PDB file of C-alpha atoms in Angstrom:
ATOM      1  CA  UNK A 203    -241.708  52.245 206.964  1.00  0.00           C
ATOM      2  CA  UNK A 204    -242.951  52.151 210.542  1.00  0.00           C
ATOM      3  CA  UNK A 205    -246.537  51.821 211.617  1.00  0.00           C
ATOM      4  CA  UNK A 206    -249.276  54.258 212.493  1.00  0.00           C
ATOM      5  CA  UNK A 207    -252.833  54.137 213.758  1.00  0.00           C
ATOM      6  CA  UNK A 208    -255.917  54.907 211.696  1.00  0.00           C
ATOM      7  CA  UNK A 209    -259.660  55.025 212.445  1.00  0.00           C
ATOM      8  CA  UNK A 210    -261.546  51.885 211.450  1.00  0.00           C
ATOM      9  CA  UNK A 211    -265.232  51.070 211.703  1.00  0.00           C
ATOM     10  CA  UNK A 212    -265.787  47.343 211.780  1.00  0.00           C
ATOM     11  CA  UNK A 213    -269.267  45.894 211.504  1.00  0.00           C
ATOM     12  CA  UNK A 214    -271.178  42.678 211.115  1.00  0.00           C
ATOM     13  CA  UNK A 215    -271.928  41.730 207.525  1.00  0.00           C
ATOM     14  CA  UNK A 216    -275.572  42.778 207.951  1.00  0.00           C
ATOM     15  CA  UNK A 217    -274.517  46.162 209.339  1.00  0.00           C
ATOM     16  CA  UNK A 218    -276.602  45.718 212.493  1.00  0.00           C
ATOM     17  CA  UNK A 219    -273.629  46.019 214.855  1.00  0.00           C
ATOM     18  CA  UNK A 220    -270.531  48.155 214.459  1.00  0.00           C
ATOM     19  CA  UNK A 221    -267.685  49.596 216.471  1.00  0.00           C
ATOM     20  CA  UNK A 222    -265.295  52.472 215.820  1.00  0.00           C
ATOM     21  CA  UNK A 223    -261.713  51.707 216.834  1.00  0.00           C
ATOM     22  CA  UNK A 224    -258.149  52.864 216.221  1.00  0.00           C
ATOM     23  CA  UNK A 225    -256.157  50.157 214.451  1.00  0.00           C
ATOM     24  CA  UNK A 226    -252.509  49.899 213.499  1.00  0.00           C
ATOM     25  CA  UNK A 227    -251.925  49.921 209.743  1.00  0.00           C
ATOM     26  CA  UNK A 228    -249.710  46.901 209.065  1.00  0.00           C
ATOM     27  CA  UNK A 229    -248.984  46.266 205.383  1.00  0.00           C
ATOM     28  CA  UNK A 230    -246.828  43.315 206.422  1.00  0.00           C
ATOM     29  CA  UNK A 231    -249.924  41.530 207.720  1.00  0.00           C
ATOM     30  CA  UNK A 232    -252.028  39.740 205.144  1.00  0.00           C
ATOM     31  CA  UNK A 233    -255.313  40.060 207.038  1.00  0.00           C
ATOM     32  CA  UNK A 234    -256.985  42.472 209.398  1.00  0.00           C
ATOM     33  CA  UNK A 235    -256.714  41.034 212.901  1.00  0.00           C
ATOM     34  CA  UNK A 236    -259.074  42.060 215.682  1.00  0.00           C
ATOM     35  CA  UNK A 237    -259.663  40.862 219.233  1.00  0.00           C
ATOM     36  CA  UNK A 238    -261.863  37.761 219.097  1.00  0.00           C
ATOM     37  CA  UNK A 239    -264.142  39.147 221.816  1.00  0.00           C
ATOM     38  CA  UNK A 240    -264.822  42.271 219.734  1.00  0.00           C
ATOM     39  CA  UNK A 241    -265.678  40.222 216.649  1.00  0.00           C
ATOM     40  CA  UNK A 242    -267.973  37.912 218.603  1.00  0.00           C
ATOM     41  CA  UNK A 243    -269.684  40.934 220.245  1.00  0.00           C
ATOM     42  CA  UNK A 244    -270.420  42.225 216.724  1.00  0.00           C
ATOM     43  CA  UNK A 245    -271.918  38.893 215.712  1.00  0.00           C
ATOM     44  CA  UNK A 246    -269.034  37.843 213.459  1.00  0.00           C
ATOM     45  CA  UNK A 247    -268.768  34.064 213.458  1.00  0.00           C
ATOM     46  CA  UNK A 248    -265.743  31.977 212.500  1.00  0.00           C
ATOM     47  CA  UNK A 249    -265.909  30.378 209.047  1.00  0.00           C
ATOM     48  CA  UNK A 250    -262.844  28.211 209.542  1.00  0.00           C
ATOM     49  CA  UNK A 251    -259.147  28.399 210.302  1.00  0.00           C
ATOM     50  CA  UNK A 252    -256.162  29.658 208.339  1.00  0.00           C
ATOM     51  CA  UNK A 253    -252.527  28.707 208.910  1.00  0.00           C
ATOM     52  CA  UNK A 254    -250.572  31.918 209.398  1.00  0.00           C
ATOM     53  CA  UNK A 255    -246.890  32.731 209.743  1.00  0.00           C
ATOM     54  CA  UNK A 256    -246.082  35.026 212.672  1.00  0.00           C
ATOM     55  CA  UNK A 257    -243.244  37.560 212.749  1.00  0.00           C
ATOM     56  CA  UNK A 258    -241.267  35.300 215.109  1.00  0.00           C
ATOM     57  CA  UNK A 259    -241.332  32.454 212.564  1.00  0.00           C
ATOM     58  CA  UNK A 260    -244.007  30.330 214.246  1.00  0.00           C
ATOM     59  CA  UNK A 261    -246.970  28.931 212.305  1.00  0.00           C
ATOM     60  CA  UNK A 262    -250.365  29.111 213.995  1.00  0.00           C
ATOM     61  CA  UNK A 263    -253.886  28.139 213.009  1.00  0.00           C
ATOM     62  CA  UNK A 264    -256.297  31.004 213.679  1.00  0.00           C
ATOM     63  CA  UNK A 265    -260.011  31.399 213.126  1.00  0.00           C
ATOM     64  CA  UNK A 266    -261.207  33.769 210.432  1.00  0.00           C
ATOM     65  CA  UNK A 267    -264.564  35.258 209.515  1.00  0.00           C
ATOM     66  CA  UNK A 268    -266.152  37.955 207.375  1.00  0.00           C
ATOM     67  CA  UNK A 269    -266.918  41.504 208.442  1.00  0.00           C
ATOM     68  CA  UNK A 270    -267.370  44.899 206.849  1.00  0.00           C
ATOM     69  CA  UNK A 271    -264.531  47.415 207.135  1.00  0.00           C
ATOM     70  CA  UNK A 272    -265.135  51.128 206.693  1.00  0.00           C
ATOM     71  CA  UNK A 273    -262.151  53.472 206.309  1.00  0.00           C
ATOM     72  CA  UNK A 274    -262.282  57.052 204.995  1.00  0.00           C
ATOM     73  CA  UNK A 275    -265.906  56.510 204.004  1.00  0.00           C
ATOM     74  CA  UNK A 276    -265.094  53.473 201.842  1.00  0.00           C
ATOM     75  CA  UNK A 277    -266.818  50.201 202.727  1.00  0.00           C
ATOM     76  CA  UNK A 278    -265.786  46.633 201.870  1.00  0.00           C
ATOM     77  CA  UNK A 279    -266.496  43.065 202.930  1.00  0.00           C
ATOM     78  CA  UNK A 280    -263.232  41.593 204.186  1.00  0.00           C
ATOM     79  CA  UNK A 281    -261.733  38.603 205.901  1.00  0.00           C
ATOM     80  CA  UNK A 282    -260.789  39.150 209.534  1.00  0.00           C
ATOM     81  CA  UNK A 283    -258.680  37.053 211.881  1.00  0.00           C
ATOM     82  CA  UNK A 284    -259.907  36.347 215.409  1.00  0.00           C
ATOM     83  CA  UNK A 285    -256.896  37.565 217.390  1.00  0.00           C
ATOM     84  CA  UNK A 286    -256.026  37.484 221.059  1.00  0.00           C
ATOM     85  CA  UNK A 287    -258.495  39.426 223.206  1.00  0.00           C
ATOM     86  CA  UNK A 288    -255.700  41.648 224.516  1.00  0.00           C
ATOM     87  CA  UNK A 289    -253.953  41.917 221.145  1.00  0.00           C
ATOM     88  CA  UNK A 290    -253.752  45.067 219.056  1.00  0.00           C
ATOM     89  CA  UNK A 291    -256.219  45.642 216.214  1.00  0.00           C
ATOM     90  CA  UNK A 292    -254.390  45.577 212.871  1.00  0.00           C
ATOM     91  CA  UNK A 293    -255.508  46.644 209.398  1.00  0.00           C
ATOM     92  CA  UNK A 294    -253.898  44.230 206.931  1.00  0.00           C
ATOM     93  CA  UNK A 295    -253.104  44.336 203.225  1.00  0.00           C
ATOM     94  CA  UNK A 296    -256.178  42.326 202.133  1.00  0.00           C
ATOM     95  CA  UNK A 297    -258.506  44.955 203.593  1.00  0.00           C
ATOM     96  CA  UNK A 298    -256.441  47.880 202.294  1.00  0.00           C
ATOM     97  CA  UNK A 299    -256.479  46.481 198.770  1.00  0.00           C
ATOM     98  CA  UNK A 300    -260.213  45.875 198.971  1.00  0.00           C
ATOM     99  CA  UNK A 301    -260.689  49.512 199.934  1.00  0.00           C
ATOM    100  CA  UNK A 302    -258.272  50.705 197.180  1.00  0.00           C
ATOM    101  CA  UNK A 303    -256.137  52.446 199.788  1.00  0.00           C
ATOM    102  CA  UNK A 304    -252.373  52.881 199.839  1.00  0.00           C
ATOM    103  CA  UNK A 305    -250.020  53.952 202.600  1.00  0.00           C
ATOM    104  CA  UNK A 306    -248.377  57.365 202.486  1.00  0.00           C
ATOM    105  CA  UNK A 307    -245.376  56.590 204.716  1.00  0.00           C
ATOM    106  CA  UNK A 308    -244.134  60.182 204.889  1.00  0.00           C
ATOM    107  CA  UNK A 309    -247.392  61.679 206.175  1.00  0.00           C
ATOM    108  CA  UNK A 310    -248.439  58.409 207.861  1.00  0.00           C
ATOM    109  CA  UNK A 311    -251.887  58.262 206.337  1.00  0.00           C
ATOM    110  CA  UNK A 312    -254.053  56.168 204.051  1.00  0.00           C
ATOM    111  CA  UNK A 313    -254.782  57.582 200.622  1.00  0.00           C
ATOM    112  CA  UNK A 314    -256.940  56.457 197.685  1.00  0.00           C
ATOM    113  CA  UNK A 315    -254.989  54.675 194.975  1.00  0.00           C
ATOM    114  CA  UNK A 316    -255.559  53.338 191.485  1.00  0.00           C
ATOM    115  CA  UNK A 317    -255.744  49.572 191.427  1.00  0.00           C
ATOM    116  CA  UNK A 318    -253.853  47.813 188.639  1.00  0.00           C
ATOM    117  CA  UNK A 319    -255.864  45.574 186.330  1.00  0.00           C
ATOM    118  CA  UNK A 320    -254.182  43.859 183.412  1.00  0.00           C
TER     119      UNK A 320
END
């Protein structure tokens, strides 16, 4: 499918601090991953660690927390991973599903979608 960048506003859970960034849409990533320094600057605190599988096959334990993600005017509380300070910001599947957004791979954009509920 390839990847593309999309505007993301990330904020503290109380909405007091926020930052607008460009993040890579990565449906292969479970969680949104942001530079740890950015999250700490926003007042996001780690809640614990999650064991994650990296693309190169390694397993790593990384801190996670809660933040608010705003994309295309939609707003959701989401889990975020504290990534490397020089690492790229990624929007993962958990956040996209919470926002009811799907990927249009042809036009490389995020679009509203109907969520399935059985």
